[in-house]
Amino acid sequence: MKAYAQFITIAVMIVSLCSPAFAGKKMSFVTDPFPPYYYIEDDQPRGIQYELAALAFKKMLIPFDVKFLPWKRALITAESGNADGVFGLRKTTERERWLIYPDEPLMTVRTVIFHRKDTKFTYAGTFSLAGKKVGITKGYTYGTQFDQSTSFQKEEVTSLRLNFLKLAAGRLDLVAAYRAVGVHTLKEMNLEDRITFSDTPIHSVPIYVGFTKEPGNNKLAAEFSKALKEIKKSPECSKLIERFGFDKEMISPCN
């Protein structure tokens, strides 16, 4: 009996040494619905960024849940300590005040220019927008050069869908939007045959999972970064890329 007890003790010690430091701790995150990155389908969270993060947390043996809220409310919820972090956000100086960012981003998000298919247009820098009326979405940044340029007219609205409706109706010349989100939205609106995009991005930015500055979260962020790098080198990453129709270079170094 004593030998059996010693065996159990040693086994528990081995499992403890082999398991990640945060195994078993359930984490709570917030974000906003933003297909194809994050969304709800059949009452379950979906999206390429969500599923990529889920693979990393699975590797770490850490259960988690995600609550979908309007973006500003999601940030306030996490900053006030009512969530462990935020899925899918840019790194900014203000956010680094209360968030810990892993070294490894989830993916790179590219902003491109959309235009009607009956209009020839190739984006070649902000000078190619001169004299154009460009639709943008309230609350978004499109890179310093674009945001500060005065060589073209910016028309701001509250949703990308509204911008695409205005573009299709000829009330806008162009629309700036995240490439993947724009393509997804056009499919939903059945406007794929009328609107396309110029390949050259006007802005590219890495997107992260941010962890609140709670005790232990520095180590957690480092472990998440390590797990994410390993996932990106695995077959699971390629399967995600193929299923969602993304470019491999957006989740570098996805094999």
PDB file of C-alpha atoms in Angstrom:
ATOM      1  CA  MET A   1       0.000   0.000   0.000  1.00  0.00           C
ATOM      2  CA  LYS A   2       2.832   2.331   0.920  1.00  0.00           C
ATOM      3  CA  ALA A   3       4.598   1.558  -2.367  1.00  0.00           C
ATOM      4  CA  TYR A   4       1.361   2.304  -4.267  1.00  0.00           C
ATOM      5  CA  ALA A   5       1.019   5.665  -2.493  1.00  0.00           C
ATOM      6  CA  GLN A   6       4.606   6.537  -3.377  1.00  0.00           C
ATOM      7  CA  PHE A   7       3.911   5.612  -7.006  1.00  0.00           C
ATOM      8  CA  ILE A   8       0.871   7.911  -7.120  1.00  0.00           C
ATOM      9  CA  THR A   9       2.883  10.763  -5.598  1.00  0.00           C
ATOM     10  CA  ILE A  10       5.660  10.356  -8.155  1.00  0.00           C
ATOM     11  CA  ALA A  11       3.136  10.145 -11.013  1.00  0.00           C
ATOM     12  CA  VAL A  12       1.459  13.368  -9.917  1.00  0.00           C
ATOM     13  CA  MET A  13       4.860  15.081  -9.724  1.00  0.00           C
ATOM     14  CA  ILE A  14       5.721  13.934 -13.244  1.00  0.00           C
ATOM     15  CA  VAL A  15       2.407  15.175 -14.654  1.00  0.00           C
ATOM     16  CA  SER A  16       2.891  18.493 -12.873  1.00  0.00           C
ATOM     17  CA  LEU A  17       6.369  18.877 -14.302  1.00  0.00           C
ATOM     18  CA  CYS A  18       5.269  17.976 -17.834  1.00  0.00           C
ATOM     19  CA  SER A  19       2.110  20.075 -17.914  1.00  0.00           C
ATOM     20  CA  PRO A  20       2.073  23.794 -18.696  1.00  0.00           C
ATOM     21  CA  ALA A  21       2.052  26.057 -15.661  1.00  0.00           C
ATOM     22  CA  PHE A  22      -1.446  27.286 -16.400  1.00  0.00           C
ATOM     23  CA  ALA A  23      -3.050  23.958 -17.318  1.00  0.00           C
ATOM     24  CA  GLY A  24      -6.624  23.706 -16.096  1.00  0.00           C
ATOM     25  CA  LYS A  25      -7.156  27.419 -15.501  1.00  0.00           C
ATOM     26  CA  LYS A  26     -10.167  28.594 -17.477  1.00  0.00           C
ATOM     27  CA  MET A  27      -9.618  31.905 -19.214  1.00  0.00           C
ATOM     28  CA  SER A  28     -12.298  34.378 -20.263  1.00  0.00           C
ATOM     29  CA  PHE A  29     -11.881  36.632 -23.307  1.00  0.00           C
ATOM     30  CA  VAL A  30     -13.963  39.241 -25.079  1.00  0.00           C
ATOM     31  CA  THR A  31     -14.147  40.467 -28.666  1.00  0.00           C
ATOM     32  CA  ASP A  32     -16.703  41.719 -31.161  1.00  0.00           C
ATOM     33  CA  PRO A  33     -18.387  39.735 -33.977  1.00  0.00           C
ATOM     34  CA  PHE A  34     -16.185  40.382 -37.019  1.00  0.00           C
ATOM     35  CA  PRO A  35     -16.504  37.647 -39.664  1.00  0.00           C
ATOM     36  CA  PRO A  36     -14.502  35.900 -40.979  1.00  0.00           C
ATOM     37  CA  TYR A  37     -12.173  36.555 -38.024  1.00  0.00           C
ATOM     38  CA  TYR A  38     -14.715  36.052 -35.206  1.00  0.00           C
ATOM     39  CA  TYR A  39     -18.405  35.204 -35.350  1.00  0.00           C
ATOM     40  CA  ILE A  40     -21.133  32.927 -33.986  1.00  0.00           C
ATOM     41  CA  GLU A  41     -22.457  30.033 -36.044  1.00  0.00           C
ATOM     42  CA  ASP A  42     -24.887  27.433 -34.662  1.00  0.00           C
ATOM     43  CA  ASP A  43     -24.411  29.015 -31.233  1.00  0.00           C
ATOM     44  CA  GLN A  44     -20.665  28.320 -31.377  1.00  0.00           C
ATOM     45  CA  PRO A  45     -17.762  30.754 -31.831  1.00  0.00           C
ATOM     46  CA  ARG A  46     -16.095  30.459 -35.219  1.00  0.00           C
ATOM     47  CA  GLY A  47     -13.594  32.348 -37.350  1.00  0.00           C
ATOM     48  CA  ILE A  48     -10.007  31.909 -38.476  1.00  0.00           C
ATOM     49  CA  GLN A  49      -8.451  34.017 -35.699  1.00  0.00           C
ATOM     50  CA  TYR A  50     -10.638  32.377 -33.054  1.00  0.00           C
ATOM     51  CA  GLU A  51      -9.779  28.875 -34.266  1.00  0.00           C
ATOM     52  CA  LEU A  52      -6.069  29.652 -34.515  1.00  0.00           C
ATOM     53  CA  ALA A  53      -6.063  30.904 -30.911  1.00  0.00           C
ATOM     54  CA  ALA A  54      -8.130  27.865 -29.850  1.00  0.00           C
ATOM     55  CA  LEU A  55      -5.474  25.522 -31.251  1.00  0.00           C
ATOM     56  CA  ALA A  56      -2.799  27.321 -29.225  1.00  0.00           C
ATOM     57  CA  PHE A  57      -4.808  27.171 -25.990  1.00  0.00           C
ATOM     58  CA  LYS A  58      -5.581  23.494 -26.613  1.00  0.00           C
ATOM     59  CA  LYS A  59      -1.863  22.834 -26.908  1.00  0.00           C
ATOM     60  CA  MET A  60      -1.395  24.632 -23.579  1.00  0.00           C
ATOM     61  CA  LEU A  61      -4.214  22.551 -21.989  1.00  0.00           C
ATOM     62  CA  ILE A  62      -6.036  25.759 -21.063  1.00  0.00           C
ATOM     63  CA  PRO A  63      -9.837  25.931 -21.404  1.00  0.00           C
ATOM     64  CA  PHE A  64     -11.282  29.297 -22.371  1.00  0.00           C
ATOM     65  CA  ASP A  65     -14.448  31.014 -23.462  1.00  0.00           C
ATOM     66  CA  VAL A  66     -15.162  34.071 -25.574  1.00  0.00           C
ATOM     67  CA  LYS A  67     -17.932  36.582 -25.012  1.00  0.00           C
ATOM     68  CA  PHE A  68     -19.035  38.660 -27.987  1.00  0.00           C
ATOM     69  CA  LEU A  69     -19.702  42.335 -27.259  1.00  0.00           C
ATOM     70  CA  PRO A  70     -19.639  45.635 -29.154  1.00  0.00           C
ATOM     71  CA  TRP A  71     -15.956  46.540 -29.577  1.00  0.00           C
ATOM     72  CA  LYS A  72     -15.795  49.507 -27.197  1.00  0.00           C
ATOM     73  CA  ARG A  73     -17.682  47.588 -24.527  1.00  0.00           C
ATOM     74  CA  ALA A  74     -15.339  44.617 -24.974  1.00  0.00           C
ATOM     75  CA  LEU A  75     -12.312  46.825 -24.327  1.00  0.00           C
ATOM     76  CA  ILE A  76     -13.935  48.403 -21.259  1.00  0.00           C
ATOM     77  CA  THR A  77     -14.878  44.955 -19.921  1.00  0.00           C
ATOM     78  CA  ALA A  78     -11.301  43.698 -20.150  1.00  0.00           C
ATOM     79  CA  GLU A  79      -9.700  46.916 -18.901  1.00  0.00           C
ATOM     80  CA  SER A  80     -11.953  46.900 -15.828  1.00  0.00           C
ATOM     81  CA  GLY A  81     -10.801  43.372 -14.948  1.00  0.00           C
ATOM     82  CA  ASN A  82     -13.965  41.512 -15.946  1.00  0.00           C
ATOM     83  CA  ALA A  83     -12.171  39.427 -18.584  1.00  0.00           C
ATOM     84  CA  ASP A  84      -8.699  37.915 -18.910  1.00  0.00           C
ATOM     85  CA  GLY A  85      -8.037  39.484 -22.274  1.00  0.00           C
ATOM     86  CA  VAL A  86      -9.171  40.535 -25.728  1.00  0.00           C
ATOM     87  CA  PHE A  87      -9.128  38.580 -28.971  1.00  0.00           C
ATOM     88  CA  GLY A  88      -8.130  40.282 -32.222  1.00  0.00           C
ATOM     89  CA  LEU A  89      -6.642  43.689 -31.583  1.00  0.00           C
ATOM     90  CA  ARG A  90      -3.852  45.934 -32.814  1.00  0.00           C
ATOM     91  CA  LYS A  91      -0.942  46.879 -30.586  1.00  0.00           C
ATOM     92  CA  THR A  92      -1.123  50.513 -29.498  1.00  0.00           C
ATOM     93  CA  THR A  93       0.746  52.523 -26.873  1.00  0.00           C
ATOM     94  CA  GLU A  94      -2.477  53.248 -24.995  1.00  0.00           C
ATOM     95  CA  ARG A  95      -3.489  49.572 -24.894  1.00  0.00           C
ATOM     96  CA  GLU A  96      -0.031  48.485 -23.752  1.00  0.00           C
ATOM     97  CA  ARG A  97      -0.772  50.456 -20.586  1.00  0.00           C
ATOM     98  CA  TRP A  98      -3.193  47.720 -19.479  1.00  0.00           C
ATOM     99  CA  LEU A  99      -2.562  44.798 -21.826  1.00  0.00           C
ATOM    100  CA  ILE A 100       0.280  42.312 -22.282  1.00  0.00           C
ATOM    101  CA  TYR A 101       0.955  41.364 -25.894  1.00  0.00           C
ATOM    102  CA  PRO A 102       2.556  38.031 -26.874  1.00  0.00           C
ATOM    103  CA  ASP A 103       5.578  38.279 -29.158  1.00  0.00           C
ATOM    104  CA  GLU A 104       3.728  36.283 -31.820  1.00  0.00           C
ATOM    105  CA  PRO A 105       0.679  37.853 -33.517  1.00  0.00           C
ATOM    106  CA  LEU A 106      -2.276  35.768 -34.617  1.00  0.00           C
ATOM    107  CA  MET A 107      -1.999  37.014 -38.185  1.00  0.00           C
ATOM    108  CA  THR A 108      -1.390  40.036 -40.378  1.00  0.00           C
ATOM    109  CA  VAL A 109      -4.494  41.927 -41.494  1.00  0.00           C
ATOM    110  CA  ARG A 110      -4.351  43.781 -44.808  1.00  0.00           C
ATOM    111  CA  THR A 111      -6.413  46.775 -45.823  1.00  0.00           C
ATOM    112  CA  VAL A 112      -7.067  47.144 -49.550  1.00  0.00           C
ATOM    113  CA  ILE A 113      -9.044  49.350 -51.912  1.00  0.00           C
ATOM    114  CA  PHE A 114     -12.300  47.968 -53.324  1.00  0.00           C
ATOM    115  CA  HIS A 115     -13.758  49.253 -56.589  1.00  0.00           C
ATOM    116  CA  ARG A 116     -16.514  48.432 -59.059  1.00  0.00           C
ATOM    117  CA  LYS A 117     -15.550  45.881 -61.695  1.00  0.00           C
ATOM    118  CA  ASP A 118     -16.719  48.212 -64.447  1.00  0.00           C
ATOM    119  CA  THR A 119     -14.162  50.780 -63.271  1.00  0.00           C
ATOM    120  CA  LYS A 120     -10.481  50.188 -64.004  1.00  0.00           C
ATOM    121  CA  PHE A 121      -8.422  50.971 -60.908  1.00  0.00           C
ATOM    122  CA  THR A 122      -5.078  49.830 -59.507  1.00  0.00           C
ATOM    123  CA  TYR A 123      -3.880  51.090 -56.139  1.00  0.00           C
ATOM    124  CA  ALA A 124      -0.276  52.282 -56.377  1.00  0.00           C
ATOM    125  CA  GLY A 125       0.004  54.525 -53.318  1.00  0.00           C
ATOM    126  CA  THR A 126      -2.085  57.359 -51.921  1.00  0.00           C
ATOM    127  CA  PHE A 127      -1.321  59.465 -55.013  1.00  0.00           C
ATOM    128  CA  SER A 128      -3.472  57.024 -57.033  1.00  0.00           C
ATOM    129  CA  LEU A 129      -6.458  58.062 -54.869  1.00  0.00           C
ATOM    130  CA  ALA A 130      -6.155  61.733 -55.816  1.00  0.00           C
ATOM    131  CA  GLY A 131      -9.501  63.307 -56.614  1.00  0.00           C
ATOM    132  CA  LYS A 132     -11.424  60.160 -55.613  1.00  0.00           C
ATOM    133  CA  LYS A 133     -14.276  59.820 -53.136  1.00  0.00           C
ATOM    134  CA  VAL A 134     -13.276  56.966 -50.792  1.00  0.00           C
ATOM    135  CA  GLY A 135     -15.602  55.290 -48.316  1.00  0.00           C
ATOM    136  CA  ILE A 136     -14.224  54.500 -44.868  1.00  0.00           C
ATOM    137  CA  THR A 137     -15.768  53.067 -41.689  1.00  0.00           C
ATOM    138  CA  LYS A 138     -16.041  55.077 -38.489  1.00  0.00           C
ATOM    139  CA  GLY A 139     -13.559  54.110 -35.789  1.00  0.00           C
ATOM    140  CA  TYR A 140     -11.010  52.454 -38.093  1.00  0.00           C
ATOM    141  CA  THR A 141      -7.475  53.497 -38.980  1.00  0.00           C
ATOM    142  CA  TYR A 142      -6.042  52.857 -42.428  1.00  0.00           C
ATOM    143  CA  GLY A 143      -2.414  53.692 -41.784  1.00  0.00           C
ATOM    144  CA  THR A 144      -0.817  57.071 -41.123  1.00  0.00           C
ATOM    145  CA  GLN A 145      -0.248  57.972 -44.774  1.00  0.00           C
ATOM    146  CA  PHE A 146      -3.844  57.236 -45.761  1.00  0.00           C
ATOM    147  CA  ASP A 147      -5.382  58.778 -42.634  1.00  0.00           C
ATOM    148  CA  GLN A 148      -3.446  62.038 -42.989  1.00  0.00           C
ATOM    149  CA  SER A 149      -3.701  62.453 -46.759  1.00  0.00           C
ATOM    150  CA  THR A 150      -5.798  65.349 -48.058  1.00  0.00           C
ATOM    151  CA  SER A 151      -5.431  64.510 -51.761  1.00  0.00           C
ATOM    152  CA  PHE A 152      -8.737  62.613 -51.823  1.00  0.00           C
ATOM    153  CA  GLN A 153     -12.124  62.879 -50.154  1.00  0.00           C
ATOM    154  CA  LYS A 154     -13.000  60.499 -47.310  1.00  0.00           C
ATOM    155  CA  GLU A 155     -16.646  59.687 -46.620  1.00  0.00           C
ATOM    156  CA  GLU A 156     -17.161  58.072 -43.236  1.00  0.00           C
ATOM    157  CA  VAL A 157     -20.116  55.817 -42.399  1.00  0.00           C
ATOM    158  CA  THR A 158     -20.936  53.367 -39.614  1.00  0.00           C
ATOM    159  CA  SER A 159     -20.692  50.089 -41.524  1.00  0.00           C
ATOM    160  CA  LEU A 160     -18.842  48.458 -44.388  1.00  0.00           C
ATOM    161  CA  ARG A 161     -22.122  47.189 -45.840  1.00  0.00           C
ATOM    162  CA  LEU A 162     -23.345  50.752 -46.266  1.00  0.00           C
ATOM    163  CA  ASN A 163     -20.093  51.690 -47.984  1.00  0.00           C
ATOM    164  CA  PHE A 164     -20.479  48.813 -50.449  1.00  0.00           C
ATOM    165  CA  LEU A 165     -24.076  49.802 -51.194  1.00  0.00           C
ATOM    166  CA  LYS A 166     -22.904  53.353 -51.929  1.00  0.00           C
ATOM    167  CA  LEU A 167     -20.076  52.038 -54.084  1.00  0.00           C
ATOM    168  CA  ALA A 168     -22.423  49.788 -56.071  1.00  0.00           C
ATOM    169  CA  ALA A 169     -24.801  52.738 -56.582  1.00  0.00           C
ATOM    170  CA  GLY A 170     -21.992  54.969 -57.870  1.00  0.00           C
ATOM    171  CA  ARG A 171     -22.093  57.323 -54.867  1.00  0.00           C
ATOM    172  CA  LEU A 172     -18.489  56.397 -54.017  1.00  0.00           C
ATOM    173  CA  ASP A 173     -15.494  55.834 -56.265  1.00  0.00           C
ATOM    174  CA  LEU A 174     -13.700  53.462 -53.917  1.00  0.00           C
ATOM    175  CA  VAL A 175     -13.937  51.796 -50.487  1.00  0.00           C
ATOM    176  CA  ALA A 176     -11.103  51.028 -48.069  1.00  0.00           C
ATOM    177  CA  ALA A 177     -11.564  47.876 -45.967  1.00  0.00           C
ATOM    178  CA  TYR A 178      -9.855  44.805 -44.546  1.00  0.00           C
ATOM    179  CA  ARG A 179      -9.451  42.457 -47.490  1.00  0.00           C
ATOM    180  CA  ALA A 180     -10.852  39.308 -45.828  1.00  0.00           C
ATOM    181  CA  VAL A 181     -13.748  41.162 -44.204  1.00  0.00           C
ATOM    182  CA  GLY A 182     -14.585  42.921 -47.461  1.00  0.00           C
ATOM    183  CA  VAL A 183     -14.604  39.702 -49.481  1.00  0.00           C
ATOM    184  CA  HIS A 184     -16.767  38.000 -46.846  1.00  0.00           C
ATOM    185  CA  THR A 185     -19.202  40.938 -46.773  1.00  0.00           C
ATOM    186  CA  LEU A 186     -19.501  41.050 -50.556  1.00  0.00           C
ATOM    187  CA  LYS A 187     -20.405  37.355 -50.599  1.00  0.00           C
ATOM    188  CA  GLU A 188     -23.133  37.952 -48.022  1.00  0.00           C
ATOM    189  CA  MET A 189     -24.465  40.895 -50.051  1.00  0.00           C
ATOM    190  CA  ASN A 190     -24.280  39.037 -53.393  1.00  0.00           C
ATOM    191  CA  LEU A 191     -22.115  41.810 -54.819  1.00  0.00           C
ATOM    192  CA  GLU A 192     -19.093  39.685 -55.793  1.00  0.00           C
ATOM    193  CA  ASP A 193     -19.933  40.057 -59.482  1.00  0.00           C
ATOM    194  CA  ARG A 194     -19.952  43.864 -59.249  1.00  0.00           C
ATOM    195  CA  ILE A 195     -17.177  44.773 -56.798  1.00  0.00           C
ATOM    196  CA  THR A 196     -13.557  43.608 -56.557  1.00  0.00           C
ATOM    197  CA  PHE A 197     -10.332  44.883 -54.980  1.00  0.00           C
ATOM    198  CA  SER A 198      -6.815  45.989 -55.879  1.00  0.00           C
ATOM    199  CA  ASP A 199      -4.196  43.508 -54.596  1.00  0.00           C
ATOM    200  CA  THR A 200      -1.651  46.002 -53.244  1.00  0.00           C
ATOM    201  CA  PRO A 201      -2.480  46.723 -49.585  1.00  0.00           C
ATOM    202  CA  ILE A 202      -2.717  50.301 -48.357  1.00  0.00           C
ATOM    203  CA  HIS A 203      -1.909  49.102 -44.854  1.00  0.00           C
ATOM    204  CA  SER A 204      -0.844  45.872 -43.111  1.00  0.00           C
ATOM    205  CA  VAL A 205      -0.954  45.385 -39.358  1.00  0.00           C
ATOM    206  CA  PRO A 206      -0.374  42.425 -37.008  1.00  0.00           C
ATOM    207  CA  ILE A 207      -3.337  41.355 -34.871  1.00  0.00           C
ATOM    208  CA  TYR A 208      -2.919  39.838 -31.400  1.00  0.00           C
ATOM    209  CA  VAL A 209      -4.576  38.213 -28.431  1.00  0.00           C
ATOM    210  CA  GLY A 210      -4.035  40.683 -25.585  1.00  0.00           C
ATOM    211  CA  PHE A 211      -3.826  39.552 -21.937  1.00  0.00           C
ATOM    212  CA  THR A 212      -4.725  41.816 -19.019  1.00  0.00           C
ATOM    213  CA  LYS A 213      -1.960  42.725 -16.579  1.00  0.00           C
ATOM    214  CA  GLU A 214      -2.891  40.211 -13.910  1.00  0.00           C
ATOM    215  CA  PRO A 215      -0.280  38.254 -11.900  1.00  0.00           C
ATOM    216  CA  GLY A 216       1.144  35.444 -14.014  1.00  0.00           C
ATOM    217  CA  ASN A 217      -0.140  36.732 -17.327  1.00  0.00           C
ATOM    218  CA  ASN A 218       3.336  37.731 -18.530  1.00  0.00           C
ATOM    219  CA  LYS A 219       4.324  34.078 -18.398  1.00  0.00           C
ATOM    220  CA  LEU A 220       0.999  33.047 -19.904  1.00  0.00           C
ATOM    221  CA  ALA A 221       1.496  35.413 -22.846  1.00  0.00           C
ATOM    222  CA  ALA A 222       4.981  33.979 -23.410  1.00  0.00           C
ATOM    223  CA  GLU A 223       3.634  30.412 -23.354  1.00  0.00           C
ATOM    224  CA  PHE A 224       0.829  31.364 -25.711  1.00  0.00           C
ATOM    225  CA  SER A 225       3.345  32.894 -28.115  1.00  0.00           C
ATOM    226  CA  LYS A 226       5.420  29.701 -28.054  1.00  0.00           C
ATOM    227  CA  ALA A 227       2.366  27.485 -28.628  1.00  0.00           C
ATOM    228  CA  LEU A 228       1.113  29.729 -31.450  1.00  0.00           C
ATOM    229  CA  LYS A 229       4.468  29.555 -33.254  1.00  0.00           C
ATOM    230  CA  GLU A 230       4.341  25.754 -33.066  1.00  0.00           C
ATOM    231  CA  ILE A 231       0.752  25.672 -34.353  1.00  0.00           C
ATOM    232  CA  LYS A 232       1.720  27.822 -37.338  1.00  0.00           C
ATOM    233  CA  LYS A 233       4.266  25.161 -38.329  1.00  0.00           C
ATOM    234  CA  SER A 234       1.722  22.350 -38.054  1.00  0.00           C
ATOM    235  CA  PRO A 235      -0.690  20.825 -40.620  1.00  0.00           C
ATOM    236  CA  GLU A 236      -3.612  22.317 -38.639  1.00  0.00           C
ATOM    237  CA  CYS A 237      -2.584  25.800 -39.739  1.00  0.00           C
ATOM    238  CA  SER A 238      -2.603  24.839 -43.412  1.00  0.00           C
ATOM    239  CA  LYS A 239      -6.051  23.289 -42.990  1.00  0.00           C
ATOM    240  CA  LEU A 240      -7.371  26.530 -41.484  1.00  0.00           C
ATOM    241  CA  ILE A 241      -5.876  28.567 -44.309  1.00  0.00           C
ATOM    242  CA  GLU A 242      -7.466  26.310 -46.914  1.00  0.00           C
ATOM    243  CA  ARG A 243     -10.871  26.195 -45.209  1.00  0.00           C
ATOM    244  CA  PHE A 244     -11.159  29.971 -44.840  1.00  0.00           C
ATOM    245  CA  GLY A 245      -9.476  30.811 -48.149  1.00  0.00           C
ATOM    246  CA  PHE A 246      -6.705  32.986 -46.710  1.00  0.00           C
ATOM    247  CA  ASP A 247      -3.208  33.599 -48.058  1.00  0.00           C
ATOM    248  CA  LYS A 248      -0.483  31.687 -46.227  1.00  0.00           C
ATOM    249  CA  GLU A 249       1.680  34.773 -45.842  1.00  0.00           C
ATOM    250  CA  MET A 250      -1.035  36.348 -43.665  1.00  0.00           C
ATOM    251  CA  ILE A 251      -0.292  33.739 -40.989  1.00  0.00           C
ATOM    252  CA  SER A 252       3.455  33.508 -41.470  1.00  0.00           C
ATOM    253  CA  PRO A 253       5.169  31.068 -41.199  1.00  0.00           C
ATOM    254  CA  CYS A 254       2.152  28.802 -41.789  1.00  0.00           C
ATOM    255  CA  ASN A 255       3.258  25.770 -43.794  1.00  0.00           C
TER     256      ASN A 255
END
